[in-house]
PDB file of C-alpha atoms in Angstrom:
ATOM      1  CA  UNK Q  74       0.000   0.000   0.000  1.00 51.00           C
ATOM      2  CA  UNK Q  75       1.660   3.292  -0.915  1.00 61.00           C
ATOM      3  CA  UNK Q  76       1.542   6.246   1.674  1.00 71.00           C
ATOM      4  CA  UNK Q  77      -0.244   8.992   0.815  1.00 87.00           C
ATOM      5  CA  UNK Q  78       1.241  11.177   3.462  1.00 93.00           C
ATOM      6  CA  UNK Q  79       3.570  14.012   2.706  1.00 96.00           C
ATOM      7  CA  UNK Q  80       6.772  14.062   4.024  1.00 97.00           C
ATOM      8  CA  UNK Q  81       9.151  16.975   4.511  1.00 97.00           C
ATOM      9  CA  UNK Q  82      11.064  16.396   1.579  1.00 96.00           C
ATOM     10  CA  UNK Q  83       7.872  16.609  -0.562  1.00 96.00           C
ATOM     11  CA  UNK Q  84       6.776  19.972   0.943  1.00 98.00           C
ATOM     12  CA  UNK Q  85       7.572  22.798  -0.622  1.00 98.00           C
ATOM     13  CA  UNK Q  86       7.757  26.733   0.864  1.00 98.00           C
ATOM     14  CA  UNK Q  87       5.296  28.871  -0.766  1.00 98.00           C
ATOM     15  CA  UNK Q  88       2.389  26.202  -1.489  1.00 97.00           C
ATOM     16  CA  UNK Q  89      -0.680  27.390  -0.656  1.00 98.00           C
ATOM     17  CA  UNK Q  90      -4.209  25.527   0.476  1.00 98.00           C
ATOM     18  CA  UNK Q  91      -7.676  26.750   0.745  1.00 98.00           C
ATOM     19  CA  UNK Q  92     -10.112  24.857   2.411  1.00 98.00           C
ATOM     20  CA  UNK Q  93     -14.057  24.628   2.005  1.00 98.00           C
ATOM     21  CA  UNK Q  94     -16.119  26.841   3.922  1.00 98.00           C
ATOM     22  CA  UNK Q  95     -18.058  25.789   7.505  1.00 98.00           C
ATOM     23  CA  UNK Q  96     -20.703  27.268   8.913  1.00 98.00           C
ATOM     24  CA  UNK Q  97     -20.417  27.874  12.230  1.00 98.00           C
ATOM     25  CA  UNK Q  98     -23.749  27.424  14.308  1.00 98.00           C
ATOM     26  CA  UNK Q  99     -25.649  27.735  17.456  1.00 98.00           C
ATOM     27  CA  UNK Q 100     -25.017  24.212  17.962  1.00 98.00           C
ATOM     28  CA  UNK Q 101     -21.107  24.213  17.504  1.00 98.00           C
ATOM     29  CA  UNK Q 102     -20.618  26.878  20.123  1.00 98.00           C
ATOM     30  CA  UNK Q 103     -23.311  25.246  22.940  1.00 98.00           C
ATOM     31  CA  UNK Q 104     -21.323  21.871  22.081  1.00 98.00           C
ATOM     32  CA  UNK Q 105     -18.087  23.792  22.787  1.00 98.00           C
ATOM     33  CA  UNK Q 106     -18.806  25.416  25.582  1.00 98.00           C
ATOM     34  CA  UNK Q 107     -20.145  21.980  27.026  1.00 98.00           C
ATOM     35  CA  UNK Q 108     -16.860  20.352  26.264  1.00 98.00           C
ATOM     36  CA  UNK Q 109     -13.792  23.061  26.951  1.00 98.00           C
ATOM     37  CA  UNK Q 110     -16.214  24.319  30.208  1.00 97.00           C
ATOM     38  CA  UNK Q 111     -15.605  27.755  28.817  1.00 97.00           C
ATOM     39  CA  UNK Q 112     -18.975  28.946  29.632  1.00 96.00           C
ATOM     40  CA  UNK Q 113     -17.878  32.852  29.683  1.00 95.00           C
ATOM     41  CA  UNK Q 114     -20.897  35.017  28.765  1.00 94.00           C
ATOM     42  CA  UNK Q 115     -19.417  36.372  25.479  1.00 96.00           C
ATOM     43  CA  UNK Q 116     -20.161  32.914  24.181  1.00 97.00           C
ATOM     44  CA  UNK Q 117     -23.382  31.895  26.492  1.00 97.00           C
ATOM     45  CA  UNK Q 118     -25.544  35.110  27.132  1.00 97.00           C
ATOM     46  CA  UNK Q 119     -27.623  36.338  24.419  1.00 97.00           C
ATOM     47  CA  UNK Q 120     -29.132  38.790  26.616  1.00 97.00           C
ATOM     48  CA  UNK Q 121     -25.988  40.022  27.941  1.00 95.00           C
ATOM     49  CA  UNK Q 122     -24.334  40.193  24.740  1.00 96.00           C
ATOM     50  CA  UNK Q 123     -26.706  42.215  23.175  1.00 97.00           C
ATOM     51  CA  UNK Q 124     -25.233  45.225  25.248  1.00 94.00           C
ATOM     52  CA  UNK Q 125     -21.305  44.248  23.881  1.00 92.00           C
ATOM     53  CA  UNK Q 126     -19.428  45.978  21.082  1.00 92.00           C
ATOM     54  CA  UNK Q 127     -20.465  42.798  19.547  1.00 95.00           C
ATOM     55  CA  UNK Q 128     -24.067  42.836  19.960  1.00 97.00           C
ATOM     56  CA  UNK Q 129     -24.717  38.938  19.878  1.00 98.00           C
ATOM     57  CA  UNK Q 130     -22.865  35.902  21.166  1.00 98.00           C
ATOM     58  CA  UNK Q 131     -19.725  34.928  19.501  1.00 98.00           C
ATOM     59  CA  UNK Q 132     -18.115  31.683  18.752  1.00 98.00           C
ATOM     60  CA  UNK Q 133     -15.011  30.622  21.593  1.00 98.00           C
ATOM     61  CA  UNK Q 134     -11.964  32.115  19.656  1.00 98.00           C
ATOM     62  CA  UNK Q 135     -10.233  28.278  20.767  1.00 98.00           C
ATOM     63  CA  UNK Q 136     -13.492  26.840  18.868  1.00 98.00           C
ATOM     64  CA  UNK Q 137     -12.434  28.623  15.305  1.00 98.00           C
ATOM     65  CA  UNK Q 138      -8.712  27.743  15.697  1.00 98.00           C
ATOM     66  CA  UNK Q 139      -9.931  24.012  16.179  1.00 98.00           C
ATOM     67  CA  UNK Q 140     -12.230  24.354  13.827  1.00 98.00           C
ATOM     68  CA  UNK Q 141      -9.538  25.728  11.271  1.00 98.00           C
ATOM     69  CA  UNK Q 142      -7.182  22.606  12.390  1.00 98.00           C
ATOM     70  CA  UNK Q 143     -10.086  20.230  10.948  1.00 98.00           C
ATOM     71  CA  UNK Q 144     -10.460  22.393   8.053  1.00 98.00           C
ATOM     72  CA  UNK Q 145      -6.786  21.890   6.953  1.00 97.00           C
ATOM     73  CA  UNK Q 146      -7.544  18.213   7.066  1.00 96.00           C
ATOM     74  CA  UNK Q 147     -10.125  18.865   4.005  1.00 96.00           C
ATOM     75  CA  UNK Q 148      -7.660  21.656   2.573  1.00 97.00           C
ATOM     76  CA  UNK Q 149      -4.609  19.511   1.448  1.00 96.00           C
ATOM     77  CA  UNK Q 150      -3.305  15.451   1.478  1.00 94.00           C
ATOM     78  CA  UNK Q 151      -1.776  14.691   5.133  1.00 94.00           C
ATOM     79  CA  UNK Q 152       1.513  15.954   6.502  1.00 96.00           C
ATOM     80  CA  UNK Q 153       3.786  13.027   7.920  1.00 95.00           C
ATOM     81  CA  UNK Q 154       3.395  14.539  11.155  1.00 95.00           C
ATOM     82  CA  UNK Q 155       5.307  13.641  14.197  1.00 94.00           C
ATOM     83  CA  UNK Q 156       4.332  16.362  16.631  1.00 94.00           C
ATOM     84  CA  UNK Q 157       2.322  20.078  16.547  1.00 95.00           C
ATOM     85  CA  UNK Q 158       5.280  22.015  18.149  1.00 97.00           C
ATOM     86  CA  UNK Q 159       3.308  25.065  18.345  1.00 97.00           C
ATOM     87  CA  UNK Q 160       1.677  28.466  17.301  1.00 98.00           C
ATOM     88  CA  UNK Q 161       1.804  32.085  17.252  1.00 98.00           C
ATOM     89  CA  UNK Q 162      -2.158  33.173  16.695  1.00 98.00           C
ATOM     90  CA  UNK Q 163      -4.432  36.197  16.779  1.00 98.00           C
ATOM     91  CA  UNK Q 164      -8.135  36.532  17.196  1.00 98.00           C
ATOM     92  CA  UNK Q 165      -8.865  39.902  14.864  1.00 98.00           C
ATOM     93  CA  UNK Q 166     -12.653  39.740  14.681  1.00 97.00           C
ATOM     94  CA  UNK Q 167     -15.483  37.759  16.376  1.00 98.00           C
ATOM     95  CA  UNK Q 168     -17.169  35.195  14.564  1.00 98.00           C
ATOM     96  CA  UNK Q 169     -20.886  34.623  14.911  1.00 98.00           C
ATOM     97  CA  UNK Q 170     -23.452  32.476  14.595  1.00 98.00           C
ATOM     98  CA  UNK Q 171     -24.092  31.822  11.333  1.00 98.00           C
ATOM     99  CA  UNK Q 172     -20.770  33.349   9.855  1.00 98.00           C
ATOM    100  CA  UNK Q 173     -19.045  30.517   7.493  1.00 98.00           C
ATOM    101  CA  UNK Q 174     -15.179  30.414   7.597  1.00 98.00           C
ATOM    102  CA  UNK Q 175     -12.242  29.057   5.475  1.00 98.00           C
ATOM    103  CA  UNK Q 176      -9.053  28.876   6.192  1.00 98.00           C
ATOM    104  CA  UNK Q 177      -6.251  30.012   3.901  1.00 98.00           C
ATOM    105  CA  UNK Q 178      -2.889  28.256   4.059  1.00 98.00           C
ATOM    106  CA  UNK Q 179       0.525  28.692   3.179  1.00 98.00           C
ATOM    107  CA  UNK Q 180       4.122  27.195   4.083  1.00 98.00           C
ATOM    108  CA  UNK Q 181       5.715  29.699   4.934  1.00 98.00           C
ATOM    109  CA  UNK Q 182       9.489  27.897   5.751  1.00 98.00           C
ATOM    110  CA  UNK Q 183      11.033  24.827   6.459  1.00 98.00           C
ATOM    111  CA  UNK Q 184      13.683  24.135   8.519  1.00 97.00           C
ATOM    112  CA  UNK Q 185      15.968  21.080   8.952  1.00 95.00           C
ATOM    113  CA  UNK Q 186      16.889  20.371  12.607  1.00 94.00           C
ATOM    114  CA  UNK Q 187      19.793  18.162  14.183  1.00 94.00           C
ATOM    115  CA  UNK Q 188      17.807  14.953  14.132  1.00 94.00           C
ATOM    116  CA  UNK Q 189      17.600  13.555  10.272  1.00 94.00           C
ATOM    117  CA  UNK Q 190      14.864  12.247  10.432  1.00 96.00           C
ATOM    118  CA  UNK Q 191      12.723  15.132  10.328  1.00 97.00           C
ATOM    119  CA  UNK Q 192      12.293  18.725   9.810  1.00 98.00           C
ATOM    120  CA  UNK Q 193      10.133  21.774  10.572  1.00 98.00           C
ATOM    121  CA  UNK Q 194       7.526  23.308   8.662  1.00 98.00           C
ATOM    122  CA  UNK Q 195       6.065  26.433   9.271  1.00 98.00           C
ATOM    123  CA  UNK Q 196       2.377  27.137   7.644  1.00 98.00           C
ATOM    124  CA  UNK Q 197       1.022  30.605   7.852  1.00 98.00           C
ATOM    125  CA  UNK Q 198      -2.973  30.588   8.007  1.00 98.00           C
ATOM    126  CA  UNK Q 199      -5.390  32.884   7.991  1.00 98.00           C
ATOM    127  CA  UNK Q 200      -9.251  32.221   9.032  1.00 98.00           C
ATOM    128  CA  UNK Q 201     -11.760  34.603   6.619  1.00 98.00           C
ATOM    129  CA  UNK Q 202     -15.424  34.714   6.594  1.00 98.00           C
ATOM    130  CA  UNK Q 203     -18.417  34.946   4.346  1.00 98.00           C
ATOM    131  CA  UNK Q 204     -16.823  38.782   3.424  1.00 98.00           C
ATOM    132  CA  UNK Q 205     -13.352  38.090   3.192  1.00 98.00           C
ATOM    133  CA  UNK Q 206     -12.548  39.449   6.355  1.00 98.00           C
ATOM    134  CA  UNK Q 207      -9.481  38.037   8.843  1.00 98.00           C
ATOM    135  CA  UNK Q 208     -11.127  36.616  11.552  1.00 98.00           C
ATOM    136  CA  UNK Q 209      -7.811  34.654  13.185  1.00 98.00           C
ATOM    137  CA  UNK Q 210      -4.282  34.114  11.721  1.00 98.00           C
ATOM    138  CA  UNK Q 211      -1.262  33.534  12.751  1.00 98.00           C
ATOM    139  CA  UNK Q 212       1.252  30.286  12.513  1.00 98.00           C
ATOM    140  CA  UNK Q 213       1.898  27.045  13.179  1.00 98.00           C
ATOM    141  CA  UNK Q 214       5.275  24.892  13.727  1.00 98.00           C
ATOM    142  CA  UNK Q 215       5.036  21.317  12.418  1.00 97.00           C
ATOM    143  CA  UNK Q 216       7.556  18.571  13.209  1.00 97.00           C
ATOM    144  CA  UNK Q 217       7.480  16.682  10.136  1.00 97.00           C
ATOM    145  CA  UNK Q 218       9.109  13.371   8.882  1.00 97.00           C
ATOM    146  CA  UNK Q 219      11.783  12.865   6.017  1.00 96.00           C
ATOM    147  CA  UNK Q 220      11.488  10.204   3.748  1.00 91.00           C
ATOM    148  CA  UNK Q 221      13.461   7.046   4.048  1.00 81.00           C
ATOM    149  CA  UNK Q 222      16.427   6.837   1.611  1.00 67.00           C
TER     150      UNK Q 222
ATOM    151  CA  UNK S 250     -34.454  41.648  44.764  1.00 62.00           C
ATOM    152  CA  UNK S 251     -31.365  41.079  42.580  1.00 69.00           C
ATOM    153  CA  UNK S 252     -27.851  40.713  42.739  1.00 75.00           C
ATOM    154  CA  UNK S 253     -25.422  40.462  39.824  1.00 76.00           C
ATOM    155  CA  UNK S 254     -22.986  37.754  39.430  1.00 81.00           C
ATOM    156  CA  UNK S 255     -19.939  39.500  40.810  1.00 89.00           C
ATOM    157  CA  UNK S 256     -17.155  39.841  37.429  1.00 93.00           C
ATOM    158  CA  UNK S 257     -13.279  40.470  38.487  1.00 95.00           C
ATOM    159  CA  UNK S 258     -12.065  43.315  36.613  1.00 97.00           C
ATOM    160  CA  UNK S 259      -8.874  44.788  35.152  1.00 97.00           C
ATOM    161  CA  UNK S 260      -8.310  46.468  38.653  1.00 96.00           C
ATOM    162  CA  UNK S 261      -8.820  43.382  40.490  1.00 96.00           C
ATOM    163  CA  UNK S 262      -6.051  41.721  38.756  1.00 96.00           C
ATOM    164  CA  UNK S 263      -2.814  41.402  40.856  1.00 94.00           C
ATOM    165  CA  UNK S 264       0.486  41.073  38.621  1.00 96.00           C
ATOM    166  CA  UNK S 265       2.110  38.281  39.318  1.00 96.00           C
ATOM    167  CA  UNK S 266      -0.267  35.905  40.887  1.00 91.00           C
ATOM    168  CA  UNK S 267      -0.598  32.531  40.838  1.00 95.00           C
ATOM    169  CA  UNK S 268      -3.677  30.871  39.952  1.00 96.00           C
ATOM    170  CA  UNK S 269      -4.273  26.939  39.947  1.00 96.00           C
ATOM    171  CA  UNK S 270      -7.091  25.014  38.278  1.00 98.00           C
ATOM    172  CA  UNK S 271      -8.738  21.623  39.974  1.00 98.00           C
ATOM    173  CA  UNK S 272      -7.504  18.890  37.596  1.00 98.00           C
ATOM    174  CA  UNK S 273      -9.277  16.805  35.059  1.00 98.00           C
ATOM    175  CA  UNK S 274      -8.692  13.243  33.385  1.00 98.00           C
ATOM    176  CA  UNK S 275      -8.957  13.566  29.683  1.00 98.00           C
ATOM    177  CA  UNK S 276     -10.898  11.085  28.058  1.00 98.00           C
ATOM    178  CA  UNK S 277     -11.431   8.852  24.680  1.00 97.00           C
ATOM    179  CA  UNK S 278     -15.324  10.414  25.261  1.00 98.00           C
ATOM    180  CA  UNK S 279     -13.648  14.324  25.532  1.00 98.00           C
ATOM    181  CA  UNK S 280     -11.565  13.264  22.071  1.00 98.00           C
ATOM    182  CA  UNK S 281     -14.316  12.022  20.035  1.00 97.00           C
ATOM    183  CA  UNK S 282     -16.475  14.673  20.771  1.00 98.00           C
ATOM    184  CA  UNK S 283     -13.575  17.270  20.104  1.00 98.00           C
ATOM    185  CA  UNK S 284     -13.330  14.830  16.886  1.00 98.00           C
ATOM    186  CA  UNK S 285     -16.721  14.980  16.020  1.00 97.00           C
ATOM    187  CA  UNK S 286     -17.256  18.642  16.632  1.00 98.00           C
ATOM    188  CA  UNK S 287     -14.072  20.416  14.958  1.00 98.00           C
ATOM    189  CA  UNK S 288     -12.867  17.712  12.738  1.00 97.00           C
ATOM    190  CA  UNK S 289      -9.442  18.053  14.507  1.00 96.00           C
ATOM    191  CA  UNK S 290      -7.735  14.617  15.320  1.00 93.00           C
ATOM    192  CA  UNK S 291      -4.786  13.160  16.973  1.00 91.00           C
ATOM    193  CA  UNK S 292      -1.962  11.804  14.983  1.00 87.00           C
ATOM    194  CA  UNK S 293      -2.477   8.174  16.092  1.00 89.00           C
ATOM    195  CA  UNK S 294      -4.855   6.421  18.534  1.00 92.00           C
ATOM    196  CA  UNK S 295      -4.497   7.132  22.208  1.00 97.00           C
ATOM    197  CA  UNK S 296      -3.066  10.034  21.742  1.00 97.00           C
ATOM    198  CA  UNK S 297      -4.959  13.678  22.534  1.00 98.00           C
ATOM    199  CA  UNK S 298      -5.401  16.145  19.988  1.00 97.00           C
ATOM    200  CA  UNK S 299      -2.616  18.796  20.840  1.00 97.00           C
ATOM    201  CA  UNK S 300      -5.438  21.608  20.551  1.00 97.00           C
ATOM    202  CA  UNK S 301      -8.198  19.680  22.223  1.00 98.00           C
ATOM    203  CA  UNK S 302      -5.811  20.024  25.785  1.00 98.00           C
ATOM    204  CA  UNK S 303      -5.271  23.572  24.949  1.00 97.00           C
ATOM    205  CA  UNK S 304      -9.112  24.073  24.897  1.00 98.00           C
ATOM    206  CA  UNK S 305      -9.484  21.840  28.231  1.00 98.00           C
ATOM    207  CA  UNK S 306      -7.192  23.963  30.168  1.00 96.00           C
ATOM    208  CA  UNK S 307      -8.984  27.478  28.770  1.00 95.00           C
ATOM    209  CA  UNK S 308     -12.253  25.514  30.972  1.00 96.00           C
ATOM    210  CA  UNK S 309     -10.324  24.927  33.438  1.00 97.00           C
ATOM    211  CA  UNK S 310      -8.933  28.648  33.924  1.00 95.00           C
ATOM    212  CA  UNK S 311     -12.685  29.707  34.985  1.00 94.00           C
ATOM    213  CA  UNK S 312     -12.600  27.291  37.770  1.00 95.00           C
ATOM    214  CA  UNK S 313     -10.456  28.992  40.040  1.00 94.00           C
ATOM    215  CA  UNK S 314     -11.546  30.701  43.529  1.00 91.00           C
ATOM    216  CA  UNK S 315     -12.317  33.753  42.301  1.00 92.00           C
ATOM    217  CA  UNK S 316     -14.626  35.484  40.273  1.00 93.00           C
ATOM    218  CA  UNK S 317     -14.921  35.227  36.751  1.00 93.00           C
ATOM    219  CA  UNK S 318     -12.746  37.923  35.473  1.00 94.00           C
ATOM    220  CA  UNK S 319     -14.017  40.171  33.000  1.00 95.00           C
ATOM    221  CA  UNK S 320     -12.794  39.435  29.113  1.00 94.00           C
ATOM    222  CA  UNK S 321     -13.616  42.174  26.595  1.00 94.00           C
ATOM    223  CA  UNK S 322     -11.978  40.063  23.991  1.00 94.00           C
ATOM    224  CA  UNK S 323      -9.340  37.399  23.754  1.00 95.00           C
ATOM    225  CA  UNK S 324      -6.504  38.887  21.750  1.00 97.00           C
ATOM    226  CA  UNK S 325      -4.198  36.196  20.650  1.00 98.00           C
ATOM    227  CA  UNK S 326      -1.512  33.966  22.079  1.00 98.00           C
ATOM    228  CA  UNK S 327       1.875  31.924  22.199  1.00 98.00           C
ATOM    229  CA  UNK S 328       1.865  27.987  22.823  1.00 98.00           C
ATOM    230  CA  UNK S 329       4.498  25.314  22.618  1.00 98.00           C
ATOM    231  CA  UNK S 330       3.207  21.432  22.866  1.00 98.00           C
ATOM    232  CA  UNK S 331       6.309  20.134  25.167  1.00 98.00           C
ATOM    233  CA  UNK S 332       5.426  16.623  25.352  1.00 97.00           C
ATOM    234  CA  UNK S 333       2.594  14.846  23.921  1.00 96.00           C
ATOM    235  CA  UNK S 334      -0.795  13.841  25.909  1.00 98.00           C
ATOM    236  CA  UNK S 335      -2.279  10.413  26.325  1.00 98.00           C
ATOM    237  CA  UNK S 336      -6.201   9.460  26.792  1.00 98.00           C
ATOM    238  CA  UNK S 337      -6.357   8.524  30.489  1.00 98.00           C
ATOM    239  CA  UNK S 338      -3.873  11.472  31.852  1.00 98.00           C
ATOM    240  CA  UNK S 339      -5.166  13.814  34.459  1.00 98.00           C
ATOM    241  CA  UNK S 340      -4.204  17.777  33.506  1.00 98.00           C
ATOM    242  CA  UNK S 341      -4.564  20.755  35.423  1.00 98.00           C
ATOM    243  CA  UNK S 342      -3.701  24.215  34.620  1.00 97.00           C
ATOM    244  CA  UNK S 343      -1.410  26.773  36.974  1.00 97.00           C
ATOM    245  CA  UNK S 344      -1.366  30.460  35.618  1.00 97.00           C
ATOM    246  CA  UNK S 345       0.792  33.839  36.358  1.00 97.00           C
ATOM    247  CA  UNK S 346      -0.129  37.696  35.455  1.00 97.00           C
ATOM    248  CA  UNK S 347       2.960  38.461  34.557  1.00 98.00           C
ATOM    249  CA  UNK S 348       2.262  42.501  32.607  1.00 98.00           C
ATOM    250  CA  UNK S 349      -1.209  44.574  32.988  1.00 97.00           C
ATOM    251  CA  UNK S 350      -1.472  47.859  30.399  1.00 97.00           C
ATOM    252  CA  UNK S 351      -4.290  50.247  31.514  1.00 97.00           C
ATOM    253  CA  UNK S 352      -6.008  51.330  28.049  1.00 94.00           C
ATOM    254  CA  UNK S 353      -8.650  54.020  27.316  1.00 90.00           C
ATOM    255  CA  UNK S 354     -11.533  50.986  27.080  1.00 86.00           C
ATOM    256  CA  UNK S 355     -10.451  48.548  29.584  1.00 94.00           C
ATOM    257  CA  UNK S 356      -6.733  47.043  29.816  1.00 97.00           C
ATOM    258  CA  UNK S 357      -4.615  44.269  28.217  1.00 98.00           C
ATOM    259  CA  UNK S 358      -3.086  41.743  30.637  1.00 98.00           C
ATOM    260  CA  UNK S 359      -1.050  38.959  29.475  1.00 98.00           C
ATOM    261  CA  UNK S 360      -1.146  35.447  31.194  1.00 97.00           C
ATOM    262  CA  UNK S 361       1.452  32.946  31.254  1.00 98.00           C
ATOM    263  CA  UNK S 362       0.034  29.479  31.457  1.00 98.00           C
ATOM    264  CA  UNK S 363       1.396  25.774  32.238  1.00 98.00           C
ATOM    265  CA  UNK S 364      -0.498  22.347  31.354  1.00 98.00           C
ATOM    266  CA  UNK S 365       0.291  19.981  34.344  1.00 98.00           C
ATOM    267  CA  UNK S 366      -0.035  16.543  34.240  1.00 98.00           C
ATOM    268  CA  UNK S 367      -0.170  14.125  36.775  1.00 98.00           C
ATOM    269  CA  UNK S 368       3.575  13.427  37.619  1.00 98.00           C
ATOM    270  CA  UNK S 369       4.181  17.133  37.387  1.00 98.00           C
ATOM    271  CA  UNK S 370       5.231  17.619  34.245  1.00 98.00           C
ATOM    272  CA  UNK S 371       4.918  20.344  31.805  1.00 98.00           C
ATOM    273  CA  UNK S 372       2.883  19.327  28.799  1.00 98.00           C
ATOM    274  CA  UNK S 373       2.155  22.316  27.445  1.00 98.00           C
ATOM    275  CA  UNK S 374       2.482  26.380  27.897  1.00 98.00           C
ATOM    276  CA  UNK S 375       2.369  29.602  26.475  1.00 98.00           C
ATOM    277  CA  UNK S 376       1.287  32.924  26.703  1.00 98.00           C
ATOM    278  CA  UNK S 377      -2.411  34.605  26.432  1.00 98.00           C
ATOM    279  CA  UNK S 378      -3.318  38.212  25.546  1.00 98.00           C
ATOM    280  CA  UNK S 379      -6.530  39.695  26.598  1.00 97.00           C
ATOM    281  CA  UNK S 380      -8.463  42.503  26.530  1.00 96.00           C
ATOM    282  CA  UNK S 381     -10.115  42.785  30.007  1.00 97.00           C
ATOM    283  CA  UNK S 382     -13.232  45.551  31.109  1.00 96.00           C
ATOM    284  CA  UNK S 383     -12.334  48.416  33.712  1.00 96.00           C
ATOM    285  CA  UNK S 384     -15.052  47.946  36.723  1.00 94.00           C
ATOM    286  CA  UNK S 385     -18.048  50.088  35.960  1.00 90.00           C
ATOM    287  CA  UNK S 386     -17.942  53.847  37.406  1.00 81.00           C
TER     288      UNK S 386
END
């Protein structure tokens, strides 16, 4: 059976991914909110909200960075991925109920580190919704494995 | 009569003080819903998705004794995954103040925060920005 995962050696800086669109509903924040315990009115008061700069509830800022994890899944073929290292991220406008998001994705560099059996790869991505605004972006560190000569 | 929920607010804050979160076992039901919900999964079975923790431990920040403090928006953070997390591992979260900027609307504070697990170690930990009200006038 061949591997359809990429490795390192296949990736290549400056590729770029866009994923399909989500809407993101009632039910995904309530399910959230059940599951992280982040309960925090901004995300759980409709009454309350309706006096905030945002005038509604808004979806867990975690919640659309998850959510933009799965949608990289539907974006491109697999990484060979040995560990998430980490992230740099910023939350630049809310989203809300009924807002549908993409994510936008781009390797940004790669890196080889001391061990040879793998190397970094760092994807920029930005979240947009339904009118092209930057809801999130930042980026993300990938430890990623070479291919066997 | 009625009393508002009391809210802790930018003033309340005190820089440099500790705050430490009950702990919680993580479990094949918490991944599959995480699965399920965001489409997010770990690399291989038994394993917890590296975000799915991260989300866990924002819960577990509100359940600290005090009250809930006051966000105005979550700005943005820093987080390095340190070791990976395995279904059946107990985390909880400890968290420091460590800078508080008075703005015209409120004030930034940034966080520093560590993912425990059960033998002490760090699994995660980072850095969170946010954007906290000034107590009403």
């Amino acid at each position: 059976m061949s591997d359809a995962r990429r490795y390192f050696d296949d990736i290549q800086v400056g590729e770029e991914y866009e994923s399909p669109g989500r809407t993101v509903t009632e039910a995904d924040i309530v399910l959230f909110a059940g599951l992280s315990g982040d309960y925090n009115v901004l995300h759980t008061d409709a009454e309350f909200m309706k006096q905030s700069i945002f005038g509604e509830r808004i979806a867990h800022g975690l919640l659309g960075l998850a959510m933009q994890a799965g949608l990289f899944t539907r974006a491109t073929q697999a990484y060979a991925t040995l560990a998430f290292v980490g992230l740099r991220w910023k939350f630049k406008g809310p989203i809300k109920i009924g807002d549908t998001i993409r994510l936008r994705a781009k390797v940004a560099a790669k890196k080889e580190t001391s061990k040879p059996d793998r190397g970094l790869v760092t994807v920029e991505r930005t979240v947009v919704n339904q009118r092209g605004e930057v809801v999130q972006e930042g980026e993300t560190d990938l430890m990623v494995e070479r291919r066997r000569a | 009569m009625s009393v508002a929920a009391p809210r802790f607010y930018f003033e309340d804050v005190v820089l440099q003080g500790v705050l430490e979160t009950p702990a919680m076992t993580v479990t094949e039901a918490h991944v599959a819903l995480y699965g399920g919900l965001t489409g997010d999964a770990a690399r291989e079975h038994g394993l917890v998705p590296d975000l799915l923790s991260l989300c866990l431990t924002v819960g577990l920040g509100w359940r600290v004794p005090q009250p809930p403090l006051a966000v105005l928006a979550f700005m943005g953070f820093e987080w390095v995954v340190d070791s990976p997390l395995h279904v059946g591992d107990t985390i909880h979260s400890r968290s420091k103040t460590t800078l508080k900027r008075a703005m015209k609307e409120g004030g930034v504070i940034i966080e520093e925060r560590q993912v425990i697990n059960q033998r002490g170690e760090i699994v995660q930990h980072g850095k969170f920005t946010f954007l906290v009200a000034k107590r009403p006038a």
